[in-house]
Coordinates of C-alpha atoms in Angstrom, one line a residue:
M555 CA -0.2 -0.4 0.2
T556 CA 1.6 3.3 -1.2
R557 CA 1.9 5.9 1.6
P558 CA -0.3 9.0 0.2
D559 CA 1.3 11.7 2.7
R560 CA 5.4 10.4 1.3
D561 CA 5.2 13.5 -1.4
F562 CA 4.9 15.8 1.5
R563 CA 8.2 14.4 3.8
T564 CA 10.6 13.7 0.9
L565 CA 12.2 16.9 0.3
D566 CA 11.9 18.0 4.1
K567 CA 13.4 15.0 5.2
D568 CA 16.6 15.2 3.2
L569 CA 17.1 18.7 3.9
G570 CA 16.7 17.1 7.7
R571 CA 20.4 15.9 6.9
I572 CA 21.9 19.4 6.7
T573 CA 19.7 20.5 9.8
V574 CA 20.6 17.3 12.0
A575 CA 24.6 17.6 10.6
E576 CA 24.5 21.5 12.1
S577 CA 23.0 20.3 14.9
A578 CA 26.0 17.1 15.4
L579 CA 28.4 19.4 14.4
F580 CA 28.3 21.7 17.1
H581 CA 28.8 19.5 19.7
A582 CA 31.4 16.7 17.4
V583 CA 33.7 20.0 17.0
R584 CA 33.2 21.3 20.6
P585 CA 37.0 20.5 21.1
I586 CA 38.3 22.4 17.6
L587 CA 36.5 25.8 19.1
R588 CA 38.5 25.8 21.8
L589 CA 41.5 24.7 20.8
G590 CA 40.8 27.7 17.8
A591 CA 39.7 30.5 20.5
G592 CA 43.1 29.7 22.1
I593 CA 45.2 30.2 19.2
L594 CA 43.6 33.6 17.9
L595 CA 44.2 34.5 21.7
A596 CA 48.3 33.2 21.3
V597 CA 48.5 35.2 17.7
S598 CA 47.0 38.1 19.6
L599 CA 49.9 38.2 22.5
I600 CA 51.9 37.8 19.5
F601 CA 51.9 40.6 17.5
L602 CA 51.6 42.7 20.9
T603 CA 54.7 41.8 21.7
L604 CA 55.7 42.5 18.3
G605 CA 54.1 46.2 19.0
V606 CA 55.9 46.4 21.9
T607 CA 59.0 45.1 21.2
G608 CA 59.3 46.4 17.4
Q609 CA 60.4 42.8 16.6
Q610 CA 60.7 41.6 12.9
P611 CA 57.2 41.1 11.3
G612 CA 58.2 39.1 8.8
L613 CA 59.1 36.2 10.6
V614 CA 56.2 36.8 13.1
A615 CA 54.0 36.6 10.3
I616 CA 55.4 33.1 8.9
G617 CA 54.5 31.7 12.3
G618 CA 51.4 33.4 13.5
G619 CA 50.3 31.9 9.9
F620 CA 51.7 28.7 10.6
I621 CA 49.6 28.5 13.6
V622 CA 46.1 29.8 12.3
A623 CA 45.9 28.0 9.0
G624 CA 47.2 24.7 10.8
W625 CA 44.0 25.3 13.3
L626 CA 42.1 26.3 9.7
G627 CA 43.0 22.9 8.1
L628 CA 41.5 20.7 11.1
S629 CA 38.4 22.7 11.8
I630 CA 38.1 22.3 7.6
G631 CA 38.5 18.3 7.7
A632 CA 36.4 18.2 10.8
N633 CA 33.1 20.4 9.5
D634 CA 33.3 18.8 6.2
I635 CA 34.1 14.8 6.6
A636 CA 30.7 13.8 6.8
N637 CA 29.5 14.6 3.2
S638 CA 32.4 12.8 2.2
L639 CA 31.8 9.6 4.0
G640 CA 28.6 9.7 6.0
P641 CA 26.3 7.9 2.6
A642 CA 28.9 5.2 2.6
V643 CA 29.1 4.3 6.3
G644 CA 25.0 5.0 6.5
A645 CA 24.5 2.1 3.4
G646 CA 27.3 -0.2 5.9
A647 CA 29.8 -0.2 2.7
I648 CA 33.2 0.6 5.3
A649 CA 33.4 1.3 8.9
V650 CA 34.0 4.7 10.7
G651 CA 38.0 4.1 11.3
P652 CA 39.0 2.9 7.6
G653 CA 36.4 5.0 6.0
L654 CA 37.9 8.1 7.9
V655 CA 42.1 6.9 6.7
L656 CA 40.7 6.2 2.8
V657 CA 38.8 9.8 2.5
G658 CA 41.8 11.3 4.8
L659 CA 44.2 9.8 2.4
A660 CA 42.0 11.4 -0.7
E661 CA 41.7 14.1 0.9
I662 CA 45.9 14.6 0.7
A663 CA 45.7 12.9 -2.6
G664 CA 43.0 15.6 -3.8
A665 CA 45.2 18.7 -2.3
T666 CA 48.9 17.9 -3.8
L667 CA 47.4 16.7 -7.1
A668 CA 44.5 19.3 -7.7
G669 CA 44.7 22.4 -5.4
Q670 CA 47.0 24.7 -7.4
A671 CA 44.3 26.4 -9.1
V672 CA 42.7 27.4 -6.8
T673 CA 45.8 28.0 -4.5
H674 CA 47.2 30.4 -7.2
R675 CA 43.5 32.1 -7.1
L676 CA 43.6 33.2 -3.6
A677 CA 47.0 33.8 -3.5
E678 CA 46.8 36.4 -6.6
G679 CA 43.1 36.3 -8.3
I680 CA 41.7 38.6 -5.3
V681 CA 44.3 41.2 -4.3
D682 CA 47.3 42.2 -6.6
I683 CA 49.9 40.8 -3.3
A684 CA 52.8 42.9 -5.8
V685 CA 51.7 46.2 -4.8
L686 CA 52.9 45.4 -1.1
S687 CA 56.3 45.2 -0.3
G688 CA 57.7 42.5 1.6
A689 CA 55.8 42.3 4.9
G690 CA 52.9 43.9 3.8
G691 CA 51.5 41.1 1.8
Q692 CA 52.7 38.7 4.6
I693 CA 50.1 40.8 6.8
V694 CA 48.1 40.7 4.4
M695 CA 47.0 37.0 4.4
L696 CA 47.8 36.5 7.9
A697 CA 45.2 39.0 9.0
A698 CA 42.9 37.2 6.7
L699 CA 43.4 34.2 8.5
I700 CA 42.9 35.2 11.3
A701 CA 39.7 36.8 10.5
A702 CA 38.3 33.7 9.1
A703 CA 39.2 31.7 11.7
G704 CA 38.1 34.0 14.3
W705 CA 34.2 34.3 12.0
I706 CA 34.7 30.2 11.6
T707 CA 35.2 29.4 15.4
V708 CA 32.4 31.9 16.5
A709 CA 29.6 30.8 13.6
T710 CA 30.5 27.2 14.2
A711 CA 29.9 28.4 18.5
A712 CA 26.2 29.5 17.1
N713 CA 25.5 26.8 15.0
L714 CA 25.4 29.1 11.6
P715 CA 26.3 27.1 8.4
V716 CA 29.0 29.5 6.9
S717 CA 31.4 28.5 4.2
T718 CA 35.2 28.2 4.9
S719 CA 36.1 29.1 1.0
H720 CA 33.5 32.5 1.6
S721 CA 35.1 33.3 4.8
I722 CA 38.5 33.4 3.3
V723 CA 38.0 35.3 0.0
G724 CA 36.3 38.0 1.7
A725 CA 38.7 37.6 4.4
I726 CA 41.5 38.3 1.9
A727 CA 39.6 40.9 0.0
G728 CA 38.4 42.6 3.0
A729 CA 42.8 43.2 4.2
G730 CA 44.1 43.8 0.7
L731 CA 41.2 46.6 0.5
A732 CA 42.4 47.8 3.7
A733 CA 46.2 47.7 3.0
A734 CA 46.7 48.9 -0.6
G735 CA 43.2 50.1 -1.4
A736 CA 40.6 49.7 -4.8
Q737 CA 43.2 50.0 -7.2
A738 CA 44.7 46.7 -6.0
M739 CA 41.9 44.6 -5.8
S740 CA 40.5 42.4 -8.9
W741 CA 37.1 42.8 -9.5
G742 CA 36.7 40.7 -11.9
G743 CA 38.0 37.7 -10.4
I744 CA 35.8 38.6 -7.3
A745 CA 33.2 38.5 -9.6
A746 CA 34.1 35.1 -11.3
M747 CA 33.8 33.6 -7.9
A748 CA 31.0 35.1 -6.5
L749 CA 28.9 33.7 -9.8
A750 CA 30.3 30.7 -9.2
W751 CA 29.2 30.4 -5.6
M752 CA 25.4 30.6 -7.2
L753 CA 25.6 28.6 -10.4
T754 CA 27.5 25.5 -8.8
P755 CA 24.0 24.5 -6.6
L756 CA 22.0 25.0 -9.7
A757 CA 24.4 22.8 -11.9
A758 CA 24.7 20.3 -8.6
A759 CA 21.0 20.5 -8.0
A760 CA 20.3 19.5 -12.8
L761 CA 23.0 16.9 -12.0
A762 CA 21.7 14.8 -9.1
G763 CA 18.1 15.4 -10.3
A764 CA 18.9 13.5 -13.5
L765 CA 21.1 10.8 -12.3
L766 CA 18.0 10.4 -9.8
A767 CA 15.8 10.3 -13.1
L768 CA 17.7 7.6 -14.6
L769 CA 18.0 5.1 -11.8
R770 CA 14.1 5.6 -10.9
I771 CA 12.8 5.5 -14.6
K772 CA 15.1 2.6 -15.9
V773 CA 15.8 0.4 -12.7
A774 CA 13.3 1.9 -10.1
E775 CA 10.1 1.7 -11.9
A776 CA 11.2 -0.9 -14.5
P777 CA 9.1 -3.6 -14.7
D778 CA 12.0 -6.3 -14.7
R779 CA 13.9 -4.6 -12.0
G780 CA 16.7 -7.3 -11.8
A781 CA 17.2 -7.2 -15.5
A782 CA 17.0 -3.1 -15.7
A783 CA 19.8 -3.4 -12.9
R784 CA 21.6 -5.6 -14.6
A785 CA 21.3 -3.3 -18.0
W786 CA 21.5 0.2 -16.4
L787 CA 23.8 0.4 -13.2
P788 CA 27.0 -1.4 -14.4
P789 CA 28.0 1.0 -17.4
M790 CA 26.3 3.6 -15.3
I791 CA 28.9 2.8 -12.5
G792 CA 31.5 2.4 -15.2
A793 CA 31.1 5.9 -16.6
M794 CA 31.6 7.6 -13.2
V795 CA 34.9 5.5 -12.4
G796 CA 35.9 5.7 -15.9
L797 CA 35.9 9.6 -15.8
F798 CA 37.5 10.0 -12.9
V799 CA 40.5 8.2 -13.9
A800 CA 41.0 9.6 -16.7
F801 CA 40.7 13.2 -14.7
I802 CA 43.4 11.6 -12.4
V803 CA 45.7 10.7 -15.0
T804 CA 45.2 14.2 -16.4
L805 CA 47.3 15.3 -13.2
L806 CA 50.0 13.5 -12.4
P807 CA 53.0 15.3 -13.4
V808 CA 54.9 11.7 -14.0
L809 CA 52.5 11.2 -17.3
S810 CA 51.4 14.6 -18.0
L811 CA 48.6 13.6 -20.5
R812 CA 45.7 16.0 -21.4
L813 CA 42.4 14.3 -21.5
P814 CA 42.0 13.3 -25.0
A815 CA 45.2 11.0 -24.2
A816 CA 43.7 10.3 -21.0
L817 CA 40.6 8.9 -21.9
L818 CA 42.1 5.5 -22.8
P819 CA 43.3 4.5 -19.1
G820 CA 39.9 6.1 -18.1
A821 CA 37.9 3.9 -20.3
V822 CA 39.8 1.2 -19.1
A823 CA 39.4 1.4 -16.2
G824 CA 35.7 2.0 -16.7
L825 CA 35.1 -1.4 -18.9
A826 CA 36.8 -3.2 -16.0
T827 CA 34.2 -1.8 -13.5
A828 CA 31.6 -2.2 -15.5
A829 CA 32.5 -5.9 -15.3
L830 CA 32.8 -6.2 -11.8
M831 CA 29.5 -4.3 -11.3
R832 CA 27.7 -6.3 -13.3
R833 CA 29.1 -9.9 -11.8
R834 CA 28.2 -7.9 -8.1
V835 CA 24.6 -7.2 -9.6
G836 CA 24.3 -11.2 -10.5
R837 CA 25.1 -12.4 -7.7
I838 CA 22.6 -9.9 -5.6
L839 CA 20.1 -10.9 -7.9
A840 CA 20.7 -14.7 -7.3
E841 CA 20.3 -13.9 -3.7
A842 CA 17.1 -11.7 -3.4
S843 CA 14.3 -13.6 -2.9
G844 CA 11.9 -12.9 -5.2
D845 CA 11.4 -9.6 -6.9
R846 CA 13.2 -7.8 -3.6
L847 CA 15.8 -6.0 -4.8
G848 CA 17.2 -3.5 -2.5
M849 CA 19.0 0.2 -4.1
K850 CA 21.1 -0.2 -0.8
R851 CA 22.6 -3.6 -1.1
L852 CA 23.6 -2.7 -5.2
L853 CA 24.9 1.0 -4.1
R854 CA 26.9 -0.1 -1.3
Q855 CA 30.7 -0.2 -3.4
P856 CA 29.5 3.1 -5.8
L857 CA 28.6 5.3 -2.4
L858 CA 31.9 3.6 -1.4
F859 CA 33.9 5.3 -4.4
A860 CA 31.6 8.2 -4.9
A861 CA 33.0 8.9 -1.1
V862 CA 36.4 8.9 -2.2
M863 CA 35.5 11.2 -5.5
M864 CA 34.1 13.6 -3.1
A865 CA 37.3 13.6 -0.8
F866 CA 39.5 14.1 -3.1
A867 CA 37.5 17.0 -4.5
H868 CA 36.9 18.5 -1.3
G869 CA 40.9 18.7 -1.0
A870 CA 41.5 19.8 -4.4
G871 CA 39.1 22.7 -3.6
D872 CA 39.7 23.4 0.2
A873 CA 43.7 23.2 0.4
G874 CA 43.7 26.6 -1.0
N875 CA 41.8 28.3 1.8
V876 CA 45.3 26.8 3.5
A877 CA 47.8 26.7 0.7
G878 CA 46.8 30.3 -0.6
P879 CA 47.1 32.6 2.1
L880 CA 50.2 30.4 3.4
L881 CA 52.2 30.6 -0.1
V882 CA 52.0 34.3 -0.1
I883 CA 53.3 34.6 3.5
L884 CA 56.0 32.2 2.7
T885 CA 57.6 34.0 -0.5
P886 CA 57.9 37.9 0.3
A887 CA 59.8 38.6 -2.8
H888 CA 56.5 38.1 -4.8
Q889 CA 57.0 37.2 -8.3
A890 CA 53.8 36.5 -10.5
P891 CA 53.0 33.5 -11.0
L892 CA 54.3 32.3 -7.7
P893 CA 55.1 28.7 -7.8
V894 CA 53.1 26.3 -5.3
P895 CA 55.1 23.8 -3.7
L896 CA 53.4 20.3 -3.8
L897 CA 54.4 20.3 -0.6
L898 CA 52.6 23.2 0.6
L899 CA 49.5 21.3 -0.9
A900 CA 50.3 18.7 0.7
V901 CA 50.9 20.0 4.3
A902 CA 47.2 21.7 4.0
G903 CA 45.7 18.4 3.3
T904 CA 47.3 16.7 6.0
F905 CA 45.7 19.1 8.3
M906 CA 42.1 18.1 6.1
A907 CA 42.9 14.8 6.9
L908 CA 44.0 15.4 10.8
G909 CA 41.2 17.2 11.5
G910 CA 38.6 14.3 9.9
L911 CA 40.1 11.9 11.6
L912 CA 40.4 13.6 15.3
F913 CA 37.3 14.6 15.4
G914 CA 35.3 13.6 13.1
R915 CA 34.2 9.9 14.2
Q916 CA 31.2 11.2 16.0
L917 CA 29.8 13.2 13.4
V918 CA 30.5 10.9 10.1
G919 CA 28.2 8.5 12.7
V920 CA 24.8 11.0 13.4
I921 CA 25.2 11.9 9.7
G922 CA 25.8 8.2 8.3
E923 CA 22.5 7.2 10.4
G924 CA 20.5 10.0 9.1
I925 CA 21.1 9.4 5.1
T926 CA 20.6 5.8 5.8
R927 CA 17.0 6.0 7.0
L928 CA 16.1 8.6 4.0
N929 CA 17.2 6.8 0.9
P930 CA 20.9 5.1 -0.2
A931 CA 20.0 6.1 -3.7
R932 CA 19.4 9.7 -3.3
A933 CA 22.6 10.0 -1.0
F934 CA 24.5 8.3 -4.4
C935 CA 23.3 10.8 -6.7
I936 CA 23.9 14.0 -4.0
T937 CA 27.2 13.0 -3.1
L938 CA 28.4 12.3 -7.0
A939 CA 26.6 14.9 -8.6
T940 CA 28.5 17.4 -5.8
A941 CA 31.9 15.9 -6.2
M942 CA 31.5 16.2 -9.9
I943 CA 30.9 20.0 -9.6
V944 CA 33.4 20.5 -7.0
L945 CA 35.9 19.1 -9.1
I946 CA 34.8 20.8 -12.0
A947 CA 34.9 23.9 -10.4
S948 CA 38.4 23.7 -8.7
S949 CA 40.1 22.5 -11.7
R950 CA 39.3 26.6 -12.9
G951 CA 40.6 27.7 -9.8
L952 CA 37.4 28.9 -8.3
P953 CA 36.8 27.8 -4.4
V954 CA 32.8 26.8 -3.9
S955 CA 31.3 25.7 -0.6
S956 CA 31.0 21.8 -0.7
T957 CA 28.1 22.2 1.5
H958 CA 26.3 24.6 -0.8
V959 CA 26.8 22.5 -3.6
A960 CA 25.4 19.4 -1.7
V961 CA 22.1 21.9 -0.7
G962 CA 21.7 22.6 -4.4
G963 CA 21.8 18.7 -4.9
V964 CA 19.3 17.9 -2.4
F965 CA 16.9 20.4 -3.7
G966 CA 17.3 18.7 -7.3
V967 CA 16.6 15.4 -5.7
G968 CA 13.4 16.5 -4.3
F969 CA 12.3 18.5 -6.8
V970 CA 13.1 15.7 -9.0
R971 CA 11.4 13.4 -6.8
E972 CA 8.2 15.0 -7.2
M973 CA 7.8 15.7 -10.5
L974 CA 8.1 12.4 -11.6
D975 CA 5.5 11.0 -8.9
R976 CA 3.0 14.2 -10.4
R977 CA 3.7 12.7 -13.9
A978 CA 2.9 8.9 -12.2
E979 CA -0.7 10.4 -11.0
R980 CA 0.0 9.5 -7.7
K981 CA -2.7 10.4 -5.2
R982 CA -1.5 12.7 -2.5
A983 CA -3.7 13.1 0.9
D984 CA -5.2 16.2 1.8
L985 CA -3.5 17.9 4.4
P986 CA -4.8 20.7 6.4
V987 CA -3.7 24.6 5.1
E988 CA -1.5 24.9 9.1
E989 CA -0.3 21.7 7.9
R990 CA 0.9 22.9 4.0
R991 CA 2.1 25.8 5.0
R992 CA 4.7 24.2 8.0
R993 CA 6.0 22.1 5.4
Q994 CA 6.3 24.7 3.0
L995 CA 8.3 27.3 6.1
I996 CA 10.4 24.2 6.4
R997 CA 11.3 24.7 2.9
R998 CA 12.1 28.2 2.9
S999 CA 14.4 27.9 6.5
H1000 CA 16.5 26.1 4.6
V1001 CA 17.1 28.3 1.9
V1002 CA 17.0 31.8 4.5
T1003 CA 19.2 30.5 6.6
I1004 CA 21.9 28.9 4.0
T1005 CA 21.3 32.6 1.7
A1006 CA 22.0 34.6 4.4
A1007 CA 25.1 32.9 6.3
W1008 CA 26.5 33.3 2.4
V1009 CA 25.4 36.5 2.1
V1010 CA 26.7 38.0 5.9
T1011 CA 30.3 35.6 5.6
V1012 CA 31.7 38.1 2.6
P1013 CA 30.9 41.6 4.6
V1014 CA 31.4 40.2 7.9
T1015 CA 35.1 38.7 7.3
A1016 CA 35.9 41.6 5.1
L1017 CA 35.6 44.0 7.7
L1018 CA 36.8 42.2 10.4
S1019 CA 40.1 41.4 7.9
G1020 CA 40.5 44.8 7.3
L1021 CA 40.2 46.2 11.3
C1022 CA 42.8 43.2 11.8
C1023 CA 44.9 44.0 8.7
L1024 CA 45.3 47.4 9.8
A1025 CA 45.9 47.6 13.3
M1026 CA 48.6 44.9 12.1
L1027 CA 50.6 47.1 9.9
R1028 CA 50.4 49.9 12.5
L1029 CA 51.7 47.6 15.1
A1030 CA 55.0 46.6 12.5
G1031 CA 55.4 50.4 11.9
I1032 CA 54.4 49.4 8.0

């Protein structure tokens, strides 16, 4: 018997995943908040000492930069680990401990192999650091790190879903504006990033919705679900693996292959994956009783691979939040373009991986259980779409929020599912006006909360970093 009210609840339950994540986050990363507050206090005391003694500001900037950037990397890893690993843990594809290690390694790999573009953008694409001499550029980036870290600490304690990428972009812009004026700003680069922030959730919504429509129309609603799963799932998963392998091959400096040449190893990996998936689907069908074919069991391994993709994409996109400012701090004699050492990217990725390992276990467990109760097929579509969109944005040097992109995927999946239900002319229960309004407000509340966090973050961090930068420049006598 079909439950008539399920259409009203589906999108609200999926959006509840974000609410559960935000509530669990506060309790899971409370140690990081204390650590962050202590670090910010320590850096403040360092610069107070600088003002009194008149010591070299460059050395202080390097030391303070590493301290704050390290905490920022830990915070990023702890905050976003559930976005990558939660669905796979919830589906039973992997235990939390091995999963944390696996996605941590993927974070480091993504940061090292694919983090250069975003790092360059944050180091040189917001403010022209070349107009600042020596320690001036170092202080600009240190002020940006302190402002972003301070805002993230306060916002996390207040349970606000802020983005690290938005925070660091606003902070760099504010410090650069305070130190060098409007003529030093790259307004075109800032506009490109703002446009990406608006378009990437929409792109994730479209892609996640299309993936769900394919799974549901071709498999879930097929007359013979077993035959449909055997026909559609292997090539779909094989294409996912093949494209990702081809992308990885283009990043390997040893091979230096462009995309057309990289398609060959990608095709080999995709065909091998499709063959393995076909065998797995056949084994599951043989063990299934009657027509009871569970998508959760079919999608366990694909969910795990999507988690690895998501962690790799997260490392590629968010490592620049740590490595970009550090690159300027460590290179006082600015020459464009600044070379990005692989070691710096690896250090940034390691900070994020450690954050997940140290503080992510509790959060992953909570989110994983919540996603399991929803639907592994929807979790797969959202995770895969988010990973692909974040990878595309990162390859173009655009720092985007993986959480905000995932929210777009949640909405895309929910709206496509409702559209398919209407197309099938399924009956809905008549609900009272008050109940319909309450359910509509639940959806609007998520949009308002996330949009407000996006709108507020940039000006707040810009103001904080601008004030911090002016104070430190005055203390350093620059």
